[in-house]
Coordinates of C-alpha atoms and ligand atoms in Angstrom, one line a residue:
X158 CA 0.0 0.0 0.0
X159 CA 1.3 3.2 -0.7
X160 CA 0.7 6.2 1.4
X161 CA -0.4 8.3 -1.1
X162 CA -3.3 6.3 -1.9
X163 CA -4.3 6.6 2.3
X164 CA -5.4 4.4 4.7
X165 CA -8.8 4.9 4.8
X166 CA -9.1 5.2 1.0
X167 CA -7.5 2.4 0.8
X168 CA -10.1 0.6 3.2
X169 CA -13.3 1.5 1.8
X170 CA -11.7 0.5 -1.9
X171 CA -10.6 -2.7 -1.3
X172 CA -11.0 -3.7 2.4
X173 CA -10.0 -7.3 2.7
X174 CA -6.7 -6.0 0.8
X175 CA -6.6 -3.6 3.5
X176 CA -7.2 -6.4 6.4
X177 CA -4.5 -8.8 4.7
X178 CA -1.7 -5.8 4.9
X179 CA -2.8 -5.1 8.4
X180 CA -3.4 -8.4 9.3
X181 CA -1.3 -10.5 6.7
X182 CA -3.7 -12.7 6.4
X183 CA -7.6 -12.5 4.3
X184 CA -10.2 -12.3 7.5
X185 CA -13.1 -12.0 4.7
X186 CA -16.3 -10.5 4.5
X187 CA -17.4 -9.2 8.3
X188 CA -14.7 -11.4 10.1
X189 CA -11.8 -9.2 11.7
X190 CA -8.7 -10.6 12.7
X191 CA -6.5 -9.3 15.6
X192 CA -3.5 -6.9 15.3
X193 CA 0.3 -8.6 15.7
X194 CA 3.3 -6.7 16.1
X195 CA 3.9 -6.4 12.5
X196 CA 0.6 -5.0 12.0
X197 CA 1.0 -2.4 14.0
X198 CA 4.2 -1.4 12.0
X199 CA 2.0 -2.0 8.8
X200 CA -0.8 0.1 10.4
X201 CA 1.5 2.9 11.1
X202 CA 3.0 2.8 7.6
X203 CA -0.3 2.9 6.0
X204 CA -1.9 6.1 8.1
X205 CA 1.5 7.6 6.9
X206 CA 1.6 8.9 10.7
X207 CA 2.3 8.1 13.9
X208 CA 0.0 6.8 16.3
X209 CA 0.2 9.4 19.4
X210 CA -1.6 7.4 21.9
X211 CA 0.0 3.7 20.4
X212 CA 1.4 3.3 24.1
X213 CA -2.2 2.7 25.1
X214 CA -3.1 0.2 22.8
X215 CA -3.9 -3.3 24.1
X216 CA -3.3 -6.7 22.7
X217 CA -5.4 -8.1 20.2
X218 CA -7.0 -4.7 19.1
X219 CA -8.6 -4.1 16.1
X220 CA -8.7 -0.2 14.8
X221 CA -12.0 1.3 14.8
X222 CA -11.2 2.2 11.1
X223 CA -10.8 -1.7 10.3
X224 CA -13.4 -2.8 12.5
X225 CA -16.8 -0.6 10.8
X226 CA -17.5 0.2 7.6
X227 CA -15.2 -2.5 6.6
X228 CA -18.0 -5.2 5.0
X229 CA -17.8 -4.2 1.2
X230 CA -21.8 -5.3 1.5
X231 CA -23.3 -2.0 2.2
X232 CA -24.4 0.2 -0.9
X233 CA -26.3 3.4 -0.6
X234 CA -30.0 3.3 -1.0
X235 CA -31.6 4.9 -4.2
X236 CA -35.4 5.7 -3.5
X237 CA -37.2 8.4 -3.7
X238 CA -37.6 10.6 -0.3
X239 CA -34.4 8.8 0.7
X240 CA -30.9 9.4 1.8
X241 CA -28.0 7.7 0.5
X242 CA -28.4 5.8 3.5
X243 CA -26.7 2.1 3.8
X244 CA -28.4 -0.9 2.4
X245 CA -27.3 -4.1 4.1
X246 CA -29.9 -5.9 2.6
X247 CA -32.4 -5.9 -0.7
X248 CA -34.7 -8.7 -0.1
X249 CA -36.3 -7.9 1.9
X250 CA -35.0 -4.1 2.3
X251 CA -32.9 -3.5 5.0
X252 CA -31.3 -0.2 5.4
X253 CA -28.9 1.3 8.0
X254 CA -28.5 5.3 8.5
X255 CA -24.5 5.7 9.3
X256 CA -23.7 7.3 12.6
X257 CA -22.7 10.6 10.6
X258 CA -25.9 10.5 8.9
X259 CA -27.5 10.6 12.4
X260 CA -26.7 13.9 13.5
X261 CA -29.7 16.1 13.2
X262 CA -31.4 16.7 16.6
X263 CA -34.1 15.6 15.3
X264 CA -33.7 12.6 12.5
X265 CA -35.5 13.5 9.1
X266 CA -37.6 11.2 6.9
X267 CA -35.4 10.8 4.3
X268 CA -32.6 9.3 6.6
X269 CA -34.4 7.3 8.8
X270 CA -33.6 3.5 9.0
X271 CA -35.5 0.9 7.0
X272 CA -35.9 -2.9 8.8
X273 CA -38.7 -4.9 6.9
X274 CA -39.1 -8.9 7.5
X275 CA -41.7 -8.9 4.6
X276 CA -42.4 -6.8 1.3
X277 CA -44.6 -3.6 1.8
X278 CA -48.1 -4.2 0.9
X279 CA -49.5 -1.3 -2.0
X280 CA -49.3 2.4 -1.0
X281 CA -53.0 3.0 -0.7
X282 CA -54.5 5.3 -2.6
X283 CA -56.6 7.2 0.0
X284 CA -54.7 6.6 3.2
X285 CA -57.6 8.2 5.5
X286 CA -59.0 4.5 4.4
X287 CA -57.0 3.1 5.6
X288 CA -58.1 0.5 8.5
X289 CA -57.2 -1.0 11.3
X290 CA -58.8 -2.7 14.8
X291 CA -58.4 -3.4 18.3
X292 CA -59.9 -6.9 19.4
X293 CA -59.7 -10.0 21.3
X294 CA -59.7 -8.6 25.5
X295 CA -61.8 -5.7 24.8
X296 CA -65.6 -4.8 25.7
X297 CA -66.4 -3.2 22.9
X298 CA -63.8 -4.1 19.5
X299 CA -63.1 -1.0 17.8
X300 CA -62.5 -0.8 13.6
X301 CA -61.6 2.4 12.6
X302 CA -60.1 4.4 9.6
X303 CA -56.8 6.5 9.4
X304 CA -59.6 9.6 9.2
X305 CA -61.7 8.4 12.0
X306 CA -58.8 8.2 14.4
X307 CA -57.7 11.9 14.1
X308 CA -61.4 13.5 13.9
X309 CA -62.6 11.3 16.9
X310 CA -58.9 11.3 19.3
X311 CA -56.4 13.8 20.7
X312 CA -53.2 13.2 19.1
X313 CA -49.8 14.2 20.6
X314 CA -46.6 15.1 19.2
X315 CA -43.7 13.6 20.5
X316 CA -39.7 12.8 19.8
X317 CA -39.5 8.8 20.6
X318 CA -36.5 7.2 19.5
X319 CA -37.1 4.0 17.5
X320 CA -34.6 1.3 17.5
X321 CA -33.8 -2.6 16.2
X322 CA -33.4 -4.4 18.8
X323 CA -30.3 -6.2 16.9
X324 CA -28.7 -2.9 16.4
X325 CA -25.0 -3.4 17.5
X326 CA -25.0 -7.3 16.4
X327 CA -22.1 -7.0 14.2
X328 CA -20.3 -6.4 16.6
X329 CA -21.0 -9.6 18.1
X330 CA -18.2 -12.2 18.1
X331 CA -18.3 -14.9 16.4
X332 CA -21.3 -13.4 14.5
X333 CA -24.4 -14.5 15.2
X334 CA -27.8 -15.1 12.9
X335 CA -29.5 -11.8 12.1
X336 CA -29.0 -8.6 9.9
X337 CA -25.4 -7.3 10.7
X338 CA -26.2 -3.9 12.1
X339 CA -23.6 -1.3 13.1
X340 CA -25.0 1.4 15.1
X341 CA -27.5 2.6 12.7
X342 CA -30.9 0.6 12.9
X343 CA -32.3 3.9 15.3
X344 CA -33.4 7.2 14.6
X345 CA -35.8 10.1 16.5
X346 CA -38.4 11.4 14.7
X347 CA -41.6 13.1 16.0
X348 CA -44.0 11.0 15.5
X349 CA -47.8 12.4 15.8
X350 CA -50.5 9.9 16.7
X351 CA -53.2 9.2 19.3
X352 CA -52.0 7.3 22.5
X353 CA -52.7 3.5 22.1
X354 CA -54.1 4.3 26.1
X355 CA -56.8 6.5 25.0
X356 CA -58.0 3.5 22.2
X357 CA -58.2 1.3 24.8
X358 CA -60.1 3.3 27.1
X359 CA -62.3 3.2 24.3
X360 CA -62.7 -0.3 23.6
X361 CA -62.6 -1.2 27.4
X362 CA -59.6 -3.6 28.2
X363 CA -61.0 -6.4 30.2
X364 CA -59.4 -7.7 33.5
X365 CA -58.1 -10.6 31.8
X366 CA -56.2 -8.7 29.3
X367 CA -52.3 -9.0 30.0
X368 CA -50.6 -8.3 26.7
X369 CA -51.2 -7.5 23.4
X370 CA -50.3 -8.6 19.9
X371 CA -49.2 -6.6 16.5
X372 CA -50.6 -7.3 12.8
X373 CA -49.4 -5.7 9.6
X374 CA -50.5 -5.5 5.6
X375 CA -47.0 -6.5 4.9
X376 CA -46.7 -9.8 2.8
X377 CA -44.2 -13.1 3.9
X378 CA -41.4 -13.5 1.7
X379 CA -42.7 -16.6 0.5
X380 CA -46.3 -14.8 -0.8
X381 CA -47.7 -16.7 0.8
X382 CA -51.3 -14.8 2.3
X383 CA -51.2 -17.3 5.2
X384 CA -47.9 -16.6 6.5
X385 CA -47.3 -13.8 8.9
X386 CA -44.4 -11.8 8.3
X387 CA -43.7 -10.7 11.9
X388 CA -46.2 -10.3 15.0
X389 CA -44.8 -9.3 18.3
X390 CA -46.2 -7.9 21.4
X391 CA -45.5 -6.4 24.6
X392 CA -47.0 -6.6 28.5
X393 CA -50.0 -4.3 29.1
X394 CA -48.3 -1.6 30.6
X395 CA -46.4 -0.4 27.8
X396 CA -49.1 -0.7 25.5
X397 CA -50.5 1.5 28.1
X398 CA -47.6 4.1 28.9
X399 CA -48.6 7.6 27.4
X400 CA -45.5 7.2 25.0
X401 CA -47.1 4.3 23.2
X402 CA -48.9 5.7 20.4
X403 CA -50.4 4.9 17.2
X404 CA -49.0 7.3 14.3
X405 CA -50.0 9.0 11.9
X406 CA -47.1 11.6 10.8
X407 CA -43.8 11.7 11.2
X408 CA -41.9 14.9 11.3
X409 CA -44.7 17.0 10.2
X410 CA -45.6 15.1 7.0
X411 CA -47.2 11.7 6.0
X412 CA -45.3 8.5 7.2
X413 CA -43.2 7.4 4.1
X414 CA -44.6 4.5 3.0
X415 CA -41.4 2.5 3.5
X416 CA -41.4 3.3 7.1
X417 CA -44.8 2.1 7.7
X418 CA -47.7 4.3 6.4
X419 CA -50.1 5.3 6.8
X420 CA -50.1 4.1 10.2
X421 CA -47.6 2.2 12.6
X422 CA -47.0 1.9 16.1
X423 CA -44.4 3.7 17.6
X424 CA -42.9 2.0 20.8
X425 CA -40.3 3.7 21.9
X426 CA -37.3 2.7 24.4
X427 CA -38.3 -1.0 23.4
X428 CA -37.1 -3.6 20.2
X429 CA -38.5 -1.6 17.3
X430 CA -40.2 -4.6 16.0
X431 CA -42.8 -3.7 18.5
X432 CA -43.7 -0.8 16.5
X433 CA -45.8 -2.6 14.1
X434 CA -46.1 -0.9 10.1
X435 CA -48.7 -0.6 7.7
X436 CA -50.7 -1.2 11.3
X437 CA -53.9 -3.3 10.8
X438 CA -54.4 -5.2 13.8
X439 CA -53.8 -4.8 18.0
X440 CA -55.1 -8.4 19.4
X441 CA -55.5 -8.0 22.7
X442 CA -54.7 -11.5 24.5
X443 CA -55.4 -12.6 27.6
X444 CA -51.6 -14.3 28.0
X445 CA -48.0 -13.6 26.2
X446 CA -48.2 -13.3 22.3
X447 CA -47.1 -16.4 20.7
X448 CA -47.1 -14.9 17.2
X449 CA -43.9 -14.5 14.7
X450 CA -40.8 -13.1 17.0
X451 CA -42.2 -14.0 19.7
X452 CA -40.9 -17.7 20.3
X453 CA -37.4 -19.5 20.0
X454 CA -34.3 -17.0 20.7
X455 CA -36.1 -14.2 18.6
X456 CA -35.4 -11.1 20.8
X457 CA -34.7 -12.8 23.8
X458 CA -31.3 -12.4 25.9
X459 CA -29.8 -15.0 28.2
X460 CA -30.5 -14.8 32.0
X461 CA -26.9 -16.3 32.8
X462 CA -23.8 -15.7 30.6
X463 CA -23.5 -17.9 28.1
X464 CA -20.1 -19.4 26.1
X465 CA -20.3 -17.1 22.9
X466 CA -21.1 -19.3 20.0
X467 CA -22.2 -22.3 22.2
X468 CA -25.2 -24.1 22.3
X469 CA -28.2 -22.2 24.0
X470 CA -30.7 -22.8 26.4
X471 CA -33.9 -21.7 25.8
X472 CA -35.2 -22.1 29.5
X473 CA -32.2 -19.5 30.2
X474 CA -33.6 -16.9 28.0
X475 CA -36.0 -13.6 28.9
X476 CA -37.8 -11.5 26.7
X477 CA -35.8 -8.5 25.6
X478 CA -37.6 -5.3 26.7
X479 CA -36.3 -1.6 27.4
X480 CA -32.9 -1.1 25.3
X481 CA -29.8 -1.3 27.1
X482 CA -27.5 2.3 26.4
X483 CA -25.9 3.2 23.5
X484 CA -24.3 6.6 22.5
X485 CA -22.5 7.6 18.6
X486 CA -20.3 10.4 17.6
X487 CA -22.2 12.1 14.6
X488 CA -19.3 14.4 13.8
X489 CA -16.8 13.7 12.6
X490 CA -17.1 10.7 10.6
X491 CA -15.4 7.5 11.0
X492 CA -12.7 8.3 8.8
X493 CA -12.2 12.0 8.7
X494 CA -9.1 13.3 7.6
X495 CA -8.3 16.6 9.1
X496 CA -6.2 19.3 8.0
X497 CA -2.4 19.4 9.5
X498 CA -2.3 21.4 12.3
X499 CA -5.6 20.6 13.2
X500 CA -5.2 19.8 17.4
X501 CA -8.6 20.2 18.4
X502 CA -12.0 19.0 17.2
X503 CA -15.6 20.0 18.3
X504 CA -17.5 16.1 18.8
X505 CA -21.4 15.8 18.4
X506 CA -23.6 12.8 19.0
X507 CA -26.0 11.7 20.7
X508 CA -27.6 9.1 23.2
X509 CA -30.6 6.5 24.8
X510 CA -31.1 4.2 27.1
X511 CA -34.3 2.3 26.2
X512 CA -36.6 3.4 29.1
X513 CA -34.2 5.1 30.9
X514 CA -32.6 8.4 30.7
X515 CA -28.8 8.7 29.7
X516 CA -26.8 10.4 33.3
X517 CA -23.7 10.9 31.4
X518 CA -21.6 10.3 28.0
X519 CA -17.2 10.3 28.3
X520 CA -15.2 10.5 25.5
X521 CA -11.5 9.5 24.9
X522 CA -8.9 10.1 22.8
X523 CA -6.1 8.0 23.7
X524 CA -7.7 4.2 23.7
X525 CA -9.8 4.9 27.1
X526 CA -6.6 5.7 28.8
X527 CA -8.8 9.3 30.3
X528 CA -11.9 10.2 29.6
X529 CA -13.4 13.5 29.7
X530 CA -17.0 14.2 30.3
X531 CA -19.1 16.0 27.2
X532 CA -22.1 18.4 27.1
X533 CA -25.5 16.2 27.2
X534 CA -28.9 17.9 27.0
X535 CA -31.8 16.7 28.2
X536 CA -34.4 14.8 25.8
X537 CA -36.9 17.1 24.5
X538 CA -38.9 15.0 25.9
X539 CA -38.9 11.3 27.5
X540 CA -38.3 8.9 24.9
X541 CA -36.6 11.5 23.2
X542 CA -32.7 10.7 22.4
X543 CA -30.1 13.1 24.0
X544 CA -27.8 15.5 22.0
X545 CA -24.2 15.7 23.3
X546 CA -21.1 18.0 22.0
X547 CA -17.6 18.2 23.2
X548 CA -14.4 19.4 22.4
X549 CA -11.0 18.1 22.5
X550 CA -7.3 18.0 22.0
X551 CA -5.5 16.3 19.5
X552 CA -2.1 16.7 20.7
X553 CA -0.4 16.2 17.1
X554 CA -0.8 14.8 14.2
X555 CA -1.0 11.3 13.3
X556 CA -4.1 8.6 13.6
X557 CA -6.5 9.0 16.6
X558 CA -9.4 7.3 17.8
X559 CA -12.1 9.5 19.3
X560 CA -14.4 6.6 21.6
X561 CA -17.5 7.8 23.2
X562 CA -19.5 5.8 26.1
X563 CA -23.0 6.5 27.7
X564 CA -24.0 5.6 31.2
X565 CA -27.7 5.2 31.7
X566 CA -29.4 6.9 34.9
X567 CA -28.7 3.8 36.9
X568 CA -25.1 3.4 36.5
X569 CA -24.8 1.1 33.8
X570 CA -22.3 1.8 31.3
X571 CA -21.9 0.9 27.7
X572 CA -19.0 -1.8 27.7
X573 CA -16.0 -2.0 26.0
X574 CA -16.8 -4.7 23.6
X575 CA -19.8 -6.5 23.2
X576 CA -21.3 -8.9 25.9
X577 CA -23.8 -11.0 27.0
X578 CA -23.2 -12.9 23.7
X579 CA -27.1 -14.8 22.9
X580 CA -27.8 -17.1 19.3
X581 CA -29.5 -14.2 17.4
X582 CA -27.9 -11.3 18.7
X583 CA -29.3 -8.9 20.8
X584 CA -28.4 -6.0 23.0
X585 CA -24.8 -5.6 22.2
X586 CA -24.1 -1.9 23.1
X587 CA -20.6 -1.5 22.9
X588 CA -18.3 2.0 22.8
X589 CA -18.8 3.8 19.1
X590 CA -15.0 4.3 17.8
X591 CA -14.4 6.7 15.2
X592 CA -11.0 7.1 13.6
X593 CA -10.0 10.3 12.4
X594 CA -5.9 11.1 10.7
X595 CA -4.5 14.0 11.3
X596 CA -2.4 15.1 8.5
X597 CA 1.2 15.6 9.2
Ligands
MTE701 N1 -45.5 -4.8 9.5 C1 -44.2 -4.7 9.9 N2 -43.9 -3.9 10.9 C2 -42.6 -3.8 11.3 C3 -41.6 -4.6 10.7 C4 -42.0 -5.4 9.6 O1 -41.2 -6.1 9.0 N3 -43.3 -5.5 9.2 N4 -40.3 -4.5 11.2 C5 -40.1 -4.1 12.6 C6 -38.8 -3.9 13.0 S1 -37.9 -5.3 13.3 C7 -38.3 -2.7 13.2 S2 -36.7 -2.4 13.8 C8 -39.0 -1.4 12.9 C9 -38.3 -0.6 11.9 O2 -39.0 0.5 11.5 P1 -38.5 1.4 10.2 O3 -38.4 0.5 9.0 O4 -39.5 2.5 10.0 O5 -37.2 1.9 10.6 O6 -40.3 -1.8 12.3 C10 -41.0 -2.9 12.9 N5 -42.3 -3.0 12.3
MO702 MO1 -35.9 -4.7 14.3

């Protein structure tokens, strides 16, 4: 590798050539090996720089620059209303919105994620038609249309974060089943809708309603009518916390279509597969759902550590609910290249913690040698993500990584790597890294 091609040019080009300089060996697509010795030499050579903070660098670690946006999978979308956001998957669509892409207060339509399990059903051509009900534990079952909701309920307008619950699994090791998220399957919105709450106060929840279950116009893979593509639900009480809602605009505008028009669920703090699109049914049940996602190791955790990559036990698992707490650095990019005699850098990003409130976000410079504590707002409103900017030192040139870790109102911090390692890949919440060079 020459330097004048660069290091990070160089990585997004042709990345297992760059992982079998670094590494001197092909890891292949989504598999990292660890940096030897030589590799750090080789790593060094290639940024064309020195590596300040090199001193700090343990055994076995792999450089934020090699370990994301390394898969040469991801291409950007092309839709209409869309970003250039990243598609790891086209059948069915599966789209991730890059951490730098996520750095709006408040995330836009156009570069929202996209997760679908099916294929969208048509676009209506009069969404006020469009229907959905509320049945099974109820008094009296309600059937209304997109136009009936919002002439006959109060609707709210709130910031909820949305996120996959499998956001983080590639960073799972070994890899487990599932789409291979970065840190991207999440956005905020504001989402307008009428509070699930108030719909059930309609219909009259009976006493021996305990949970509820989701339906959607989507279509199985297979096209087959009879298949479900997914149908999860959650305990009573969320369906009945004010920040539940069923909506009807996001950001001031229709719902794209791709994101679940006319009307979805939006459950925030929780696996976005809660959040039902292209909403057409809310079974109320009188015991857990038992529909599609709701059985086998489909967003469940382990109660007791398991050995990553070994056989499971389903007995040992537990639904997974709130979202543990993540934080990204929306500026700069993974990958920046700064101008020489660059030595400081304002950071931006932002943060959740499922149900919980973020206390604090740290960010480090030197490999988590020190850490200094960064500006964090409040959410606009619970549910609501929390912006964060900071600024600090680069003491001279060469290749840095700027990490950034959240710590949820309760204590709980974001770990350094992975953990709590389960068969389809939930929860993993580690550190975001982003490399940046500093020209010399
Ligand atoms: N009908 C339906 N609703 C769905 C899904 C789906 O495949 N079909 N995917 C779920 C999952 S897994 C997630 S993470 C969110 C993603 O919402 P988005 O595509 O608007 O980002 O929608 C959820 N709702
Ligand atoms: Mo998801």
């Amino acid at each position: 590798m020459t330097r004048e091609r660069g290091f990070f040019e160089l990585y997004r080009d042709d990345p297992e050539r760059a992982d079998a300089i670094v590494f001197g060996r092909r890891t292949g697509i989504g598999r990292r090996g660890f940096l030897q010795g030589a590799g750090l030499t080789a790593m060094s050579a290639a940024v064309g720089a020195l590596i300040p903070f090199a001193h700090n660098l343990p055994s076995g670690f792999i450089p934020a620059a090699f370990a994301q946006g390394a898969a040469p999978g991801p291409k950007p979308l092309k839709m209409d209303g869309k970003a250039e956001i990243m598609v790891i998957q086209e059948r069915p669509l599966n789209a991730e919105t890059p951490e730098h892409m996520l750095d709006d207060d408040v995330t836009p339509n156009a570069k929202f994620f996209i997760r679908n399990n099916g294929l969208p059903p048509d676009a209506p051509s009069d969404p006020k038609a469009w229907k959905f009900k509320i049945d099974g534990e109820v008094n009296t079952p309600l059937e209304m249309s997109m136009g009936e909701l919002e002439s006959r309920f109060q609707t709210v307008s709130l910031k909820l974060q949305l996120e996959c619950g499998g956001n983080g699994r590639s960073f799972f090791s070994p890899e487990t089943r599932g789409n291979q998220w970065g840190n991207g399957a999440v956005g905020c919105a504001e989402w307008t809708g009428v509070r699930l709450r108030d719909l059930l106060q309609a219909a009259g929840v009976k006493s021996s309603a305990v949970y509820t279950g989701h339906y959607g116009a989507d279509v199985h893979l297979s096209g087959n009518p009879q298949q479900v593509t997914i149908s999860r639900g959650m305990r009573l009480a969320k369906a009945m916390d004010e920040h539940t809602i069923v909506a009807v605009r996001m950001n001031g505008a229709a719902i794209p279509h791709i994101n679940g028009g006319p009307v979805r669920l939006v459950v925030p703090g929780w696996p976005g597969s809660l959040s039902q699109k292209w909403l057409s049914r809310i079974w109320i049940r009188d015991k857990e759902h038992d529909g599609s996602g709701m059985g086998g190791f489909a967003y469940r955790t382990m109660k007791t550590p398991m050995v990553p990559g070994g056989k499971a036990d389903e007995k040992d698992t537990q639904i997974l609910e709130s979202m543990p707490v993540r934080s990204i650095i929306s500026n700069p990019a993974n990958g920046a290249e700064l101008a020489d005699g660059t030595r400081q850098i304002n950071l931006r990003g932002a943060a959740w913690a499922g149900d919980k409130s973020v206390q604090s976000v740290h960010v480090s410079t030197d490999f988590g040698s020190t850490w200094q504590p960064t500006r964090l707002s409040a959410p606009a409103n619970r549910y609501a993500w929390q912006r964060w900017t900071a600024t600090v030192n680069l003491p001279s040139a060469g290749y840095y990584e700027i990490w950034s870790r959240a710590t949820d109102a309760d204590g709980k911090m974001q770990p350094h790597v992975a953990g709590g390692w389960n068969p389809q890949g939930y929860g993993s919440n580690p550190f975001h890294r982003v490399a940046v060079l500093v020209k010399a």
